Structures are given as structure tokens and as C-alpha cells.
PDB file of C-alpha atoms in Angstrom:
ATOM      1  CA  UNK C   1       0.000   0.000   0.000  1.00 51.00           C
ATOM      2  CA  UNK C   2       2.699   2.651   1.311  1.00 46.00           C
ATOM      3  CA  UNK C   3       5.045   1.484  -2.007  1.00 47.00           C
ATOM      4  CA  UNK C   4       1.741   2.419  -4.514  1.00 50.00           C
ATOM      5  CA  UNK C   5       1.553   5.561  -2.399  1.00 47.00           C
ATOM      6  CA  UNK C   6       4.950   6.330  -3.005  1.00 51.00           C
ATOM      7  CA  UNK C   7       4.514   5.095  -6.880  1.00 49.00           C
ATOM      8  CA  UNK C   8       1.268   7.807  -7.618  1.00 49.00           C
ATOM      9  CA  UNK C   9       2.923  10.895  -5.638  1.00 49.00           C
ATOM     10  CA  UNK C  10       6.137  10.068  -8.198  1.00 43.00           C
ATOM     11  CA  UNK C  11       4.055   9.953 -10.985  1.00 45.00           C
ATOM     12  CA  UNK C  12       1.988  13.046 -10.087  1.00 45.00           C
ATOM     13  CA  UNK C  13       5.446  14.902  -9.843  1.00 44.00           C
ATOM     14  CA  UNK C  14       6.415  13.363 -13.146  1.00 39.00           C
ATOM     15  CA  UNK C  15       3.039  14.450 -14.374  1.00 37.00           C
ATOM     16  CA  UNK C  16       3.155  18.310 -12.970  1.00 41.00           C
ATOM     17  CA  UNK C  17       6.499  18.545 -14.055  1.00 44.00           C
ATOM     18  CA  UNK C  18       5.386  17.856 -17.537  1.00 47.00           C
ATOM     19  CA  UNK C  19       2.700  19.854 -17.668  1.00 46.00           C
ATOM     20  CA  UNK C  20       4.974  23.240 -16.447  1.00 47.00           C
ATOM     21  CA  UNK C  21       6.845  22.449 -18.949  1.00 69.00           C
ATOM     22  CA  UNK C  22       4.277  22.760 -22.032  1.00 72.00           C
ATOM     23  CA  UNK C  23       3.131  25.549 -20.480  1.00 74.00           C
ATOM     24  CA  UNK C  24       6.575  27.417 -20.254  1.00 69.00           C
ATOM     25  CA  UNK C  25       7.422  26.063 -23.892  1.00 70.00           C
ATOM     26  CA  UNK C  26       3.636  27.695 -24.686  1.00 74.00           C
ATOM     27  CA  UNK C  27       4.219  30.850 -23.216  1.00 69.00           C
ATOM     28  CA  UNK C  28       7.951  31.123 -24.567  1.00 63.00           C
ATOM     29  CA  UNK C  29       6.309  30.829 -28.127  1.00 66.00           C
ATOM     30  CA  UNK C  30       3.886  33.067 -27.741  1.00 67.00           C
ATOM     31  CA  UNK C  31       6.302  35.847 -26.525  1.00 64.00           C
ATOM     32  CA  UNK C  32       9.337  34.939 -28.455  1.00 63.00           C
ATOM     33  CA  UNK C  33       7.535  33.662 -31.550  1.00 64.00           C
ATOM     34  CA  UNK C  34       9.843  30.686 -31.948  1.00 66.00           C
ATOM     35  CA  UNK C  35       9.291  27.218 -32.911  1.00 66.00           C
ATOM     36  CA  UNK C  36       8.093  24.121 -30.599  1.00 72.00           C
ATOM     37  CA  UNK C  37      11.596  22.273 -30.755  1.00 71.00           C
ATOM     38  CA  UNK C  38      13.465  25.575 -30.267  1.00 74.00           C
ATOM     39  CA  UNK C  39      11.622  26.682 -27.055  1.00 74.00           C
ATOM     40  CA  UNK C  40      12.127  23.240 -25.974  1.00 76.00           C
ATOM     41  CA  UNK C  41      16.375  23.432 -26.155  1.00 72.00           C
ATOM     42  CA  UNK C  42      16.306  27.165 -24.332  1.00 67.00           C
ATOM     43  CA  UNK C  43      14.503  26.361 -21.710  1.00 70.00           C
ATOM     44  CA  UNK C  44      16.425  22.540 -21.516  1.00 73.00           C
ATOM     45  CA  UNK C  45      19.485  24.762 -21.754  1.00 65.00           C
ATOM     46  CA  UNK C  46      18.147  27.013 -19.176  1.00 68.00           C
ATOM     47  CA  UNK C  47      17.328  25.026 -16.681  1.00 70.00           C
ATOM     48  CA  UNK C  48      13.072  25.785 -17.091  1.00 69.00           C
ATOM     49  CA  UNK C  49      14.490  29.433 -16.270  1.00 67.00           C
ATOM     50  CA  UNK C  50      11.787  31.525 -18.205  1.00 70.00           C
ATOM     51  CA  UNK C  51      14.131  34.678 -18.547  1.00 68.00           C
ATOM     52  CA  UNK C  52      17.373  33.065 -19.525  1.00 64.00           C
ATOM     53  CA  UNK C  53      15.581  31.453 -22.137  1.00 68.00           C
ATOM     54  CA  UNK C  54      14.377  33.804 -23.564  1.00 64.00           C
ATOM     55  CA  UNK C  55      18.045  34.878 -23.811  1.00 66.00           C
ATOM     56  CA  UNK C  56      19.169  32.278 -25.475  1.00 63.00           C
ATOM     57  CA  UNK C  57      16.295  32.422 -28.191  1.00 64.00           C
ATOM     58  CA  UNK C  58      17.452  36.289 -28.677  1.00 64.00           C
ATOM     59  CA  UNK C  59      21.057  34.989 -29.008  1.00 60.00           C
ATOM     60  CA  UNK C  60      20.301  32.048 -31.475  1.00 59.00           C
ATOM     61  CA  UNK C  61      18.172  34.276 -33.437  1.00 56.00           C
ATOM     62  CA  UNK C  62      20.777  36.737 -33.767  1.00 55.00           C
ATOM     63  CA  UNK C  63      23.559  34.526 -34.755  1.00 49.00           C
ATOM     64  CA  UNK C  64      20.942  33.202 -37.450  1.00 56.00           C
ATOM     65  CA  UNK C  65      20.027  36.558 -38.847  1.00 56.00           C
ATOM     66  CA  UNK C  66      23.986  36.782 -39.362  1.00 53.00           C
ATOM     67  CA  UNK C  67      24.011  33.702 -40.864  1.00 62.00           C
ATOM     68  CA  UNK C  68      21.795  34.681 -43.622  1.00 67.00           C
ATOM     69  CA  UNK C  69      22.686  38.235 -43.865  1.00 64.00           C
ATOM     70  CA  UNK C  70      25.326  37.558 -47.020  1.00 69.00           C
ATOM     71  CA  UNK C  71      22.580  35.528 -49.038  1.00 83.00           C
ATOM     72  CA  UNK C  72      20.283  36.577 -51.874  1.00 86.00           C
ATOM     73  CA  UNK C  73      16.445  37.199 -51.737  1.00 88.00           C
ATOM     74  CA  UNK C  74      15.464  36.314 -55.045  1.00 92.00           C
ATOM     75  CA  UNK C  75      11.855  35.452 -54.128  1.00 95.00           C
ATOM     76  CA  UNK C  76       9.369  37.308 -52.050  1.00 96.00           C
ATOM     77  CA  UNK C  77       5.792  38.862 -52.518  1.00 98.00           C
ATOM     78  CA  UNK C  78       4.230  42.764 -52.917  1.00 98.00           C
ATOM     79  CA  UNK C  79       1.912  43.854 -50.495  1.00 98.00           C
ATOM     80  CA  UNK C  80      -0.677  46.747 -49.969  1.00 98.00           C
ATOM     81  CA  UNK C  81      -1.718  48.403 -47.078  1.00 97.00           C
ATOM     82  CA  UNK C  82      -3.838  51.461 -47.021  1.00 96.00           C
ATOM     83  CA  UNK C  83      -5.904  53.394 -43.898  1.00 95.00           C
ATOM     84  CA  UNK C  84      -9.321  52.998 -42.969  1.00 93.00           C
ATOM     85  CA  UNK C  85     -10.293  55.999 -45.287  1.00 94.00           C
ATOM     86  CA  UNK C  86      -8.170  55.322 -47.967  1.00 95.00           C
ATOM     87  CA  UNK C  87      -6.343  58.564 -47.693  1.00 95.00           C
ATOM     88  CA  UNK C  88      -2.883  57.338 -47.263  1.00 97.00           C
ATOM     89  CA  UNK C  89      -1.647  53.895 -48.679  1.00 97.00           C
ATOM     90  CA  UNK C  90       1.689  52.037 -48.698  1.00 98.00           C
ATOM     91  CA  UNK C  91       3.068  49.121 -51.367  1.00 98.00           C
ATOM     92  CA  UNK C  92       6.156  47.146 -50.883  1.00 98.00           C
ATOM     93  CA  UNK C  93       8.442  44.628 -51.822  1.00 97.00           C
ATOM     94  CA  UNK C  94       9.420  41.925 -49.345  1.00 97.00           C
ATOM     95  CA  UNK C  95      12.240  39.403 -49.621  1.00 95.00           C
ATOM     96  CA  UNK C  96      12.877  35.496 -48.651  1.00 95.00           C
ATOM     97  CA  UNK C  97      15.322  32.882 -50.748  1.00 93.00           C
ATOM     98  CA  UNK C  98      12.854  30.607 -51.633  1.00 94.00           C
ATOM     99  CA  UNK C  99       9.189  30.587 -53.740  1.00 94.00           C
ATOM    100  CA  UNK C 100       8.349  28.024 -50.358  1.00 94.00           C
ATOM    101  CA  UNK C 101       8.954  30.757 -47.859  1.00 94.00           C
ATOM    102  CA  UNK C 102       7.070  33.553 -49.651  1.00 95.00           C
ATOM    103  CA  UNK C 103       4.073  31.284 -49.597  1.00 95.00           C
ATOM    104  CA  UNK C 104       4.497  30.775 -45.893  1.00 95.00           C
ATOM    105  CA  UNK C 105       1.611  32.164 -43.332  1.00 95.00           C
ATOM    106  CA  UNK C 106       4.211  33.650 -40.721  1.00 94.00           C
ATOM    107  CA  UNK C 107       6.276  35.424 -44.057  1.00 96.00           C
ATOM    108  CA  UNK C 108       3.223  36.517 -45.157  1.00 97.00           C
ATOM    109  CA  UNK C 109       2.042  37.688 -42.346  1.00 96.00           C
ATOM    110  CA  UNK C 110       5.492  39.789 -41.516  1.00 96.00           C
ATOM    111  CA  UNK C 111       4.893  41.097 -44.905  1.00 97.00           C
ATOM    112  CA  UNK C 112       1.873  42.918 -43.941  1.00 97.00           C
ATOM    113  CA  UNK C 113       3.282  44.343 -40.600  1.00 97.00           C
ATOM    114  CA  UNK C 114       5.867  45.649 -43.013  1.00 97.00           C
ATOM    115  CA  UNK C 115       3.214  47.509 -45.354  1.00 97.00           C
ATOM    116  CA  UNK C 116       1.396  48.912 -42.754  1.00 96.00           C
ATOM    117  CA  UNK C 117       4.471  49.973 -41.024  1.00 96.00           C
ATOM    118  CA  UNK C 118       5.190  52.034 -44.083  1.00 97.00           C
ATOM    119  CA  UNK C 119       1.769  53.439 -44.165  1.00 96.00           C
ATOM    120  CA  UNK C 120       1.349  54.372 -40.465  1.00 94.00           C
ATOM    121  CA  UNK C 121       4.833  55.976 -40.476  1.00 94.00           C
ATOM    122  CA  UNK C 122       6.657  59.128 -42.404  1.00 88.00           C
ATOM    123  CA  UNK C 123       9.891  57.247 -43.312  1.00 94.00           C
ATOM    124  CA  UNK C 124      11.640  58.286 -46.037  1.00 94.00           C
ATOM    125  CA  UNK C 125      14.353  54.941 -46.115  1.00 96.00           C
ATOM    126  CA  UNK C 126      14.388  51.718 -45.475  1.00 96.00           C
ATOM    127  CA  UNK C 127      16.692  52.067 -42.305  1.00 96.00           C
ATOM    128  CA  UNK C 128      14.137  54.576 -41.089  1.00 96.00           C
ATOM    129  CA  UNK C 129      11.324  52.164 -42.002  1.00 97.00           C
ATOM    130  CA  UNK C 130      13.289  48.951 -39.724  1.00 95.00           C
ATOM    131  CA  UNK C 131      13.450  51.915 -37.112  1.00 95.00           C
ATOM    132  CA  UNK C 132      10.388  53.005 -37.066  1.00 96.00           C
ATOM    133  CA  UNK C 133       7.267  51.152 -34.517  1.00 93.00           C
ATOM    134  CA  UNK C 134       4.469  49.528 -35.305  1.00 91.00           C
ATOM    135  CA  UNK C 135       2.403  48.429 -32.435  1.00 87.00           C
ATOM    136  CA  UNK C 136       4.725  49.705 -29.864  1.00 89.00           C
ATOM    137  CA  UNK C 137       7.542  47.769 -31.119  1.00 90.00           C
ATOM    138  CA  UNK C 138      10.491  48.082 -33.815  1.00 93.00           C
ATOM    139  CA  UNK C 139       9.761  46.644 -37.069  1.00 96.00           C
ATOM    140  CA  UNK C 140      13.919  45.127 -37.222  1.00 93.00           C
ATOM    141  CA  UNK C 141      12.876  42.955 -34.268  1.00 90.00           C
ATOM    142  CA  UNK C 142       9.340  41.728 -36.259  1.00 91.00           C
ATOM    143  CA  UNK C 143      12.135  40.745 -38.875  1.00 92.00           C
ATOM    144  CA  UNK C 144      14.910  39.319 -36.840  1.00 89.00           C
ATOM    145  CA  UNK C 145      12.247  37.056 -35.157  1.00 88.00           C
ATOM    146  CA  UNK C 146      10.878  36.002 -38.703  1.00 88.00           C
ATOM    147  CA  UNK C 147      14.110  35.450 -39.985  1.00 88.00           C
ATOM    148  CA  UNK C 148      15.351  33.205 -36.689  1.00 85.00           C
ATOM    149  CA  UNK C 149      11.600  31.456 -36.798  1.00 85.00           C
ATOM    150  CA  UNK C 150      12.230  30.558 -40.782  1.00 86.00           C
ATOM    151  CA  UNK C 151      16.261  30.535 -41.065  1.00 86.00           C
ATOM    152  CA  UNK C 152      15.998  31.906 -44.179  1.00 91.00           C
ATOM    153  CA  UNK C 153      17.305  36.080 -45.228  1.00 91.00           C
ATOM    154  CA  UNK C 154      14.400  38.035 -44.941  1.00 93.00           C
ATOM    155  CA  UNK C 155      14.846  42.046 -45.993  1.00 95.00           C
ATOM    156  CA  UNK C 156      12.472  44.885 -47.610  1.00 96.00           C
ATOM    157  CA  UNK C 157      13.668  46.001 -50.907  1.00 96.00           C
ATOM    158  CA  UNK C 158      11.713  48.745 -51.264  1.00 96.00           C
ATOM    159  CA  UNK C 159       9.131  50.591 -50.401  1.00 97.00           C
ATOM    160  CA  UNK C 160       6.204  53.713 -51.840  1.00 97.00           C
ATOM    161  CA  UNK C 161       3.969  55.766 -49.631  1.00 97.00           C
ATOM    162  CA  UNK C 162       1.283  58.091 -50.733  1.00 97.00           C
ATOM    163  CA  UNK C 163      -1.656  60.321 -49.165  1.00 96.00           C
ATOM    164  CA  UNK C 164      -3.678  62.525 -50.838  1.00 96.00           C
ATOM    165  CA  UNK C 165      -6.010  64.743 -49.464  1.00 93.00           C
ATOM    166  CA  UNK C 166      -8.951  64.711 -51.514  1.00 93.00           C
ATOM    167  CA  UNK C 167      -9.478  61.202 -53.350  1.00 95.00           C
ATOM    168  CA  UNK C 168      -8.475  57.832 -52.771  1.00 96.00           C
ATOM    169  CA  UNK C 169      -5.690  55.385 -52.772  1.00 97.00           C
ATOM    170  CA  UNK C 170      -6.159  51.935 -54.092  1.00 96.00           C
ATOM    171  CA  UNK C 171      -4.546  49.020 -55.348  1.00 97.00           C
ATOM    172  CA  UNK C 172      -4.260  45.723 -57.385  1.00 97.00           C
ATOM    173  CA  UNK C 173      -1.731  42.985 -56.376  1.00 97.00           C
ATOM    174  CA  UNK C 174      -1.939  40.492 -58.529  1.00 96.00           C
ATOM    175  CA  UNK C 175      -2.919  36.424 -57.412  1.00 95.00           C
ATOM    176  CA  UNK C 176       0.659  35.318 -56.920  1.00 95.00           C
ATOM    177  CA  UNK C 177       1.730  38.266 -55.173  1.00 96.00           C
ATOM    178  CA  UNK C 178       4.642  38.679 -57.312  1.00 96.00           C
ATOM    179  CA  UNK C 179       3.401  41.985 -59.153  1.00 97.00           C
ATOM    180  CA  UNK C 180       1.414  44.676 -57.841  1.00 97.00           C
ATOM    181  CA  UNK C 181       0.200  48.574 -58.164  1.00 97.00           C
ATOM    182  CA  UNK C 182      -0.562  51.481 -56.217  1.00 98.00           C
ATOM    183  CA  UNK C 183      -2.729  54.262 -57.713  1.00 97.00           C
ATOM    184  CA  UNK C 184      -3.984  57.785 -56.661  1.00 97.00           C
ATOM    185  CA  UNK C 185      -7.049  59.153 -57.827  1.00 97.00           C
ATOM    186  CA  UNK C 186      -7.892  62.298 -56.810  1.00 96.00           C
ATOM    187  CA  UNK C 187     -11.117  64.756 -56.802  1.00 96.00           C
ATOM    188  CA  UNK C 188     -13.453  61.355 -56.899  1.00 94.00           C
ATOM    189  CA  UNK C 189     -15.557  60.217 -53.561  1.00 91.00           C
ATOM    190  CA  UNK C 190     -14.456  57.098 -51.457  1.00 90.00           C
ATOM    191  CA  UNK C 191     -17.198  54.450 -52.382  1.00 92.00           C
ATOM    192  CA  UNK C 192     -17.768  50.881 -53.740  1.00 92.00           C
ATOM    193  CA  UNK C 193     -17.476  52.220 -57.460  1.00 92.00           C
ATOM    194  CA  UNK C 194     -14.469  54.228 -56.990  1.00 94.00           C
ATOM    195  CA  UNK C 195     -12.508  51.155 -55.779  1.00 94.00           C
ATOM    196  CA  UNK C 196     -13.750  48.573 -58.118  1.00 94.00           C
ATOM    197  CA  UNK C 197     -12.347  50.921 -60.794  1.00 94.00           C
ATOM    198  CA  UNK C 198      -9.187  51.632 -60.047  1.00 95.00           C
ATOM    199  CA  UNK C 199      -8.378  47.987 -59.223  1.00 95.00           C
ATOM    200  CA  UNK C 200      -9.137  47.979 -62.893  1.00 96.00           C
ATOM    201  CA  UNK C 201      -7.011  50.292 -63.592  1.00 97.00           C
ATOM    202  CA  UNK C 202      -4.257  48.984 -61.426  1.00 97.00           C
ATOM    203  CA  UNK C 203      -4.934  45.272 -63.197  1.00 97.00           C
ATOM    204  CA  UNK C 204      -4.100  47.303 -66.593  1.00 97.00           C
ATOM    205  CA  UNK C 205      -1.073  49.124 -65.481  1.00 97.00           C
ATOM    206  CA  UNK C 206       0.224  45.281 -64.208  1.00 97.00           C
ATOM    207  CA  UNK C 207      -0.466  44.068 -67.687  1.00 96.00           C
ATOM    208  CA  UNK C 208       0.460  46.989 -70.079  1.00 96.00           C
ATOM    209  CA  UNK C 209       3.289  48.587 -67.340  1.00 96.00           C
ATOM    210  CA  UNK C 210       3.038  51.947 -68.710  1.00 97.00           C
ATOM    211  CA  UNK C 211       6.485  54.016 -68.225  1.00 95.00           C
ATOM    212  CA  UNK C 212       5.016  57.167 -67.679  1.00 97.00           C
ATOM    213  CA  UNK C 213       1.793  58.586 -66.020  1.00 97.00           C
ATOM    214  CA  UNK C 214       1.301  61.122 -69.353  1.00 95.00           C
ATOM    215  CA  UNK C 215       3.090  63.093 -72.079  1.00 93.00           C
ATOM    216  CA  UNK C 216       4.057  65.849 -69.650  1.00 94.00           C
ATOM    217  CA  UNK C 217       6.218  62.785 -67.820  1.00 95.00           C
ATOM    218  CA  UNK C 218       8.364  61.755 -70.849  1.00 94.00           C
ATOM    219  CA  UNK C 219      11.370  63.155 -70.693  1.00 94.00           C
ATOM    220  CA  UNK C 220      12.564  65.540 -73.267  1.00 92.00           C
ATOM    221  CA  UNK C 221      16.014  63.859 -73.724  1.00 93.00           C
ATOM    222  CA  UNK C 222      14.135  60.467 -74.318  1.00 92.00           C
ATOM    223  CA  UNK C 223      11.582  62.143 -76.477  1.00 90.00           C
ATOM    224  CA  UNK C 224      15.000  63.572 -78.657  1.00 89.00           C
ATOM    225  CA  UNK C 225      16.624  60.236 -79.014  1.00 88.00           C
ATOM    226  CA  UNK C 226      13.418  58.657 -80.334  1.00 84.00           C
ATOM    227  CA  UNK C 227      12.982  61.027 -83.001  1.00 83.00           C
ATOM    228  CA  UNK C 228      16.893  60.553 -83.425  1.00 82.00           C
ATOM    229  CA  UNK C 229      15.933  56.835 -83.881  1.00 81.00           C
ATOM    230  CA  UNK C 230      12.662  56.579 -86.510  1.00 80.00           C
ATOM    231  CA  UNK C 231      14.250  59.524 -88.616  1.00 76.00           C
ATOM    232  CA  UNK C 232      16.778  56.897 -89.271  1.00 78.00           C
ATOM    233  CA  UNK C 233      14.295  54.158 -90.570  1.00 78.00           C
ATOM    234  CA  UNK C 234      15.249  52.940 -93.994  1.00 77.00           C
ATOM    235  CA  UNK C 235      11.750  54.162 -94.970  1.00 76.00           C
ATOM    236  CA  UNK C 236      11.857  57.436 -93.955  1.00 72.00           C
ATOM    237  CA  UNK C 237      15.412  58.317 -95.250  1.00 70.00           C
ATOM    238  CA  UNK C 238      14.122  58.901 -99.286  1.00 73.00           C
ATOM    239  CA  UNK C 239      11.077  61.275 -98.029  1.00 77.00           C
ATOM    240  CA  UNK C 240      10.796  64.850 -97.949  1.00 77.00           C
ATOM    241  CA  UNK C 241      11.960  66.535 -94.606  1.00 74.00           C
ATOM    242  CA  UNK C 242       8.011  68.055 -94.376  1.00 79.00           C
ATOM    243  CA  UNK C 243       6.618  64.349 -94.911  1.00 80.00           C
ATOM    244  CA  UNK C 244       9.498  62.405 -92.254  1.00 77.00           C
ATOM    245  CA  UNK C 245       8.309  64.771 -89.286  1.00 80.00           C
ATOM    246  CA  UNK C 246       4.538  64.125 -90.039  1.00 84.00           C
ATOM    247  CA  UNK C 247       5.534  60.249 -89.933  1.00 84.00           C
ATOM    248  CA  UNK C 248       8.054  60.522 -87.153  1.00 82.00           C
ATOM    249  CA  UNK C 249       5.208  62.908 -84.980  1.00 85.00           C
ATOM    250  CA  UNK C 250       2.776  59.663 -85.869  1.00 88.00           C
ATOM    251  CA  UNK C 251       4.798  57.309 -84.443  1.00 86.00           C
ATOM    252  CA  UNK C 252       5.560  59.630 -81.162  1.00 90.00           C
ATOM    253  CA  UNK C 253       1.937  59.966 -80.572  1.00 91.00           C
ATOM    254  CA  UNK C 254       1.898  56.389 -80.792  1.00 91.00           C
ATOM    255  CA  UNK C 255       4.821  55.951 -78.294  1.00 91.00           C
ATOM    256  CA  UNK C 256       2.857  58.189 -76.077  1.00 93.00           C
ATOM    257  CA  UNK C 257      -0.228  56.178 -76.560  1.00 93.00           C
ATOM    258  CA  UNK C 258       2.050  52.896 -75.648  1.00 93.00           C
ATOM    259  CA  UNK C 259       4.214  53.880 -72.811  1.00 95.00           C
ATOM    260  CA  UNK C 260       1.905  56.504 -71.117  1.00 97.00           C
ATOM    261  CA  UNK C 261      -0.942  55.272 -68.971  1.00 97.00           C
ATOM    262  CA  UNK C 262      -3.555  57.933 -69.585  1.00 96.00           C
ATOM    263  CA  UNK C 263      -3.152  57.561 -73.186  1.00 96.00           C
ATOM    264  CA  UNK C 264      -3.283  53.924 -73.074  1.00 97.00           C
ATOM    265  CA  UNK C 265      -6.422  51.676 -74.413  1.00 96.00           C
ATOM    266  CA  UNK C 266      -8.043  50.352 -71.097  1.00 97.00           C
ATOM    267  CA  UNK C 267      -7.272  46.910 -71.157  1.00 95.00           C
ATOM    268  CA  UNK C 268     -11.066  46.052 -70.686  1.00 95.00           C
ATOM    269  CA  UNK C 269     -12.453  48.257 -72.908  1.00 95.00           C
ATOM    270  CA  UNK C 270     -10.477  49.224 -75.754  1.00 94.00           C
ATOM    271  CA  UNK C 271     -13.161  51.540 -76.856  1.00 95.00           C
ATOM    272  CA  UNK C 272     -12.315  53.931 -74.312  1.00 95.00           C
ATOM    273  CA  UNK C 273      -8.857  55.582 -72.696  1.00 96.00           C
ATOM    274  CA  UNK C 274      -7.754  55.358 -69.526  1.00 97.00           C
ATOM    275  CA  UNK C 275      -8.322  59.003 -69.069  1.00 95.00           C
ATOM    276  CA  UNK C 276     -11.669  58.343 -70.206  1.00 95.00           C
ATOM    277  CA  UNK C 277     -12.568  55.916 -67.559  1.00 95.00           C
ATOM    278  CA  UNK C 278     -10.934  57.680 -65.322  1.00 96.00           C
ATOM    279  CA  UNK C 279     -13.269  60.893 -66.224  1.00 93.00           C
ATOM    280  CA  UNK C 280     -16.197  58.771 -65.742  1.00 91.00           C
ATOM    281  CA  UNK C 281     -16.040  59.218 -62.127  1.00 93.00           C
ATOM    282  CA  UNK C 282     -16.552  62.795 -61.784  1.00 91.00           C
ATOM    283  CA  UNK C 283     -15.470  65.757 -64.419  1.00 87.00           C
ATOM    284  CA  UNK C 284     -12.589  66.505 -62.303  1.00 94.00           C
ATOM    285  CA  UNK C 285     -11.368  63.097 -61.501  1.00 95.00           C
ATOM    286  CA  UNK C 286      -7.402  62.342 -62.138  1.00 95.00           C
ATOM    287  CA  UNK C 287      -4.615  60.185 -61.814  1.00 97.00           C
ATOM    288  CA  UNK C 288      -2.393  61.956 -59.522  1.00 96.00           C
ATOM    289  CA  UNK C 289       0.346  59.305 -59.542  1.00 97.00           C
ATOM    290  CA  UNK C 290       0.699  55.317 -59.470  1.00 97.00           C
ATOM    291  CA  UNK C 291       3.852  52.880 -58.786  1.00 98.00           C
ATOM    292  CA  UNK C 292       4.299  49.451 -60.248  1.00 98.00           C
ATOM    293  CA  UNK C 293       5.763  47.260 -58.397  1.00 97.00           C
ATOM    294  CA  UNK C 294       7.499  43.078 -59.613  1.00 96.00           C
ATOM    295  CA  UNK C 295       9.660  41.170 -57.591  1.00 93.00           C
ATOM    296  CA  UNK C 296      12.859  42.542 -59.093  1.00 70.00           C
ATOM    297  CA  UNK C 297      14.967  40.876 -60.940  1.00 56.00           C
ATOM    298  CA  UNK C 298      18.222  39.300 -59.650  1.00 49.00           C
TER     299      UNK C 298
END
């Protein structure tokens, strides 16, 4: 009787002892963010001492972001964040080594903390944008704990803010998250209608990438060395000097109708402009600006 006594109050400890544990290795992940198997070693290294484990997470995960610091992003995924009211918007580019990672749910989701970083701060670089907070903490240490979590080199590559005061900012990111657009429309109201068009619009300037927002953009240098260019075409050099500059103007129009989005044929519609949809949503509606964004190229 005394030896089963002795048997249950061993097992019970056995038991209790097992159950702290789990709920240290719980509440390490859920502060540190690290996996099961790590949180298991720091606090097995640590002796089930809460605070020195967390140590030796911070330590590990800082000799892994090292590690990776010298290796190439090549993969990755653009994201969009904008504010409730859709006055102020962010879209950037995020980088991991492999197409795996950038499909992962904790990359993803450090993606997103990155955009609306961007948009809830006035950073001008990317060291001020790893500097800056986002929900009371530094967005470098959402990274370095990403980066220690997945072991693989995590960075942002870049990065576009706007606000605008009266109109909207919207997007278009396209399925696989590896191209994406930001567009400001201004003098048009916030409303269902608004936003369904210009993530038209942004699907277009993803397919067509349009250089420049309109003629007034091209610049005159590039204009120049086009002219430079088609006055050189074996079919122009025979003609009269009146007749080449009405050709050569014909084919600059139709540069500025292929490289310049409000001259563009809307990719739905090829009926109408893009200025013309655009115009649809109130007289004075414009494009104020818009940045296309692909995973760049390594």
C-alpha cells in the first residue's frame, strides 16, 4: 500500500512537471515567436528558467540573422496596405530565398506588418522604415524574429507611400503576389465604385506597365533620341523633310499612346482611354500618380 503511495505521488510529480513544462514552452512561443523544438532546447538549456531562455532564443536568433545576412532574396511577394479611409496607402516589396517561404503564413504575415508599417509611419528609407514602430515595437525585431523562426534572409527592398487629401488610394496585387500597383485618384468620392475601378485600372497598369503617367512625364532627352531613332528608318530616309516629321510625330503619338498610362487603351475596354474611364467618375477626376511594383529581378 505505502510502495503504490509512493509510486502515484512520483508519478503526479512526473506528471506536474510535464505539464509546467508545455506551459513554459507555450508561453515562450507566444512571446518569443519561436518554434516548438526551439523553445524546448532554451529552456532545456536554461534550466526551465523563463528569462534566460528567452536569452538564449534572442542569441540564437541573432547569430541566425547573421548567418543569412550575405545571401540573396530572389523570391518574395508585394503587399498593400492602405488606412481605414483610404487617404494614405503604402506598397512594398518583401524578400525570402525561396518561392516556399514567400508562400508561408508567418512570411506573409510579416509582410503585412511591413506595409502597414510604411503606411502608419513618415519614413523616407528603409533604415528609417526597420526603425520606425508599429504596435509599440520596432519593425527590425518583427524581422529578426521572422528570420530566426524561418532561417531563411528576410529584408524589404523597397518601399512607396502616398496620401492625398482629396481622393483615394487603391490598389491591385496580382494572385501570386509577385506583381502589384498602387494608384492615386484624386477629386473622386471614397465608395464601392471608386474602388472597383481603379483595381481595374491597377490590373491594366500590371499588364500593359506603362512608363510614364502622361506626355508631360516623358522626358525631353528620351523624347529627342526617339525622333533621333525613326528619322533613321530605312523608310523614312528617301522622303521629304516636311513628310518624315509628319511620320516621325505619328509614331511619337503612338509611343505616347504605348508607354503613357492615360493615353493607353483600357485593357477592358479598348473603346475607351484610360483618361476616359478615369473621367467617368466625376469631371474633375485624375490620376495623380501610381507605382508598379514586380519582384525585381536578380
Amino acid at each position: 500500500m505505502l510502495l503504490m503511495m509512493e509510486r502515484n505521488k512520483l508519478n503526479n510529480k512526473i506528471i506536474n512537471k510535464n505539464n509546467m513544462s508545455l506551459e513554459l514552452v507555450k508561453k515562450l512561443r507566444e512571446v518569443s515567436g519561436a518554434g516548438i523544438v526551439d523553445c524546448q532546447r532554451a529552456l532545456k538549456e536554461a534550466g526551465d528558467d523563463f528569462d534566460k531562455a528567452i536569452e538564449i532564443l534572442r542569441k540564437n536568433g541573432q547569430q541566425i540573422v547573421n548567418k543569412t545576412a550575405d545571401r540573396i532574396a530572389k523570391e518574395g511577394v508585394i503587399v498593400f496596405y492602405s488606412t481605414e479611409n483610404n487617404r494614405a496607402g503604402a506598397i512594398v516589396e518583401v524578400g525570402c530565398e525561396t518561392d516556399f517561404v514567400a508562400r508561408n503564413e508567418d512570411f506573409l504575415k510579416y509582410a503585412n506588418i511591413v506595409a502597414k508599417a510604411t503606411c502608419e509611419n513618415n519614413v523616407n528609407t528603409i533604415e528609417e522604415l526597420m526603425d520606425s514602430l508599429i504596435d509599440g515595437k520596432k519593425l527590425i525585431e518583427y524581422q529578426n524574429e521572422i528570420i530566426a523562426k524561418i532561417k531563411e534572409k528576410i529584408e524589404v527592398k523597397r518601399f512607396a507611400r502616398r496620401t492625398v487629401d482629396n481622393g483615394v488610394i487603391g490598389s491591385y496585387i496580382h494572385f501570386d503576389k509577385r506583381s502589384g500597383c498602387l494608384l492615386v485618384i484624386s477629386n473622386v468620392e471614397d465608395n464601392s465604385k471608386t474602388m472597383s475601378i481603379i483595381k481595374d485600372l491597377g490590373m491594366h497598369i500590371v499588364a500593359l506597365k506603362p512608363q510614364y503617367l502622361s506626355k508631360d512625364d516623358v522626358p525631353d532627352d528620351i523624347i529627342k533620341k526617339e525622333k533621333e531613332i525613326l528619322l533613321n528608318q530605312p523608310d523614312l530616309k528617301n522622303k521629304p523633310a516636311e513628310i518624315a516629321e509628319k511620320i516621325v510625330q505619328g509614331r511619337i503619338n503612338k509611343f505616347y499612346s504605348e508607354n503613357c498610362l492615360i493615353e493607353q487603351l483600357f485593357v477592358k475596354d479598348d473603346s475607351k482611354t484610360v483618361k476616359q474611364v478615369v473621367e467617368a467618375l466625376g469631371k474633375n477626376a485624375r490620376i495623380e500618380s501610381f507605382v508598379l511594383y514586380e519582384l525585381a529581378a536578380q
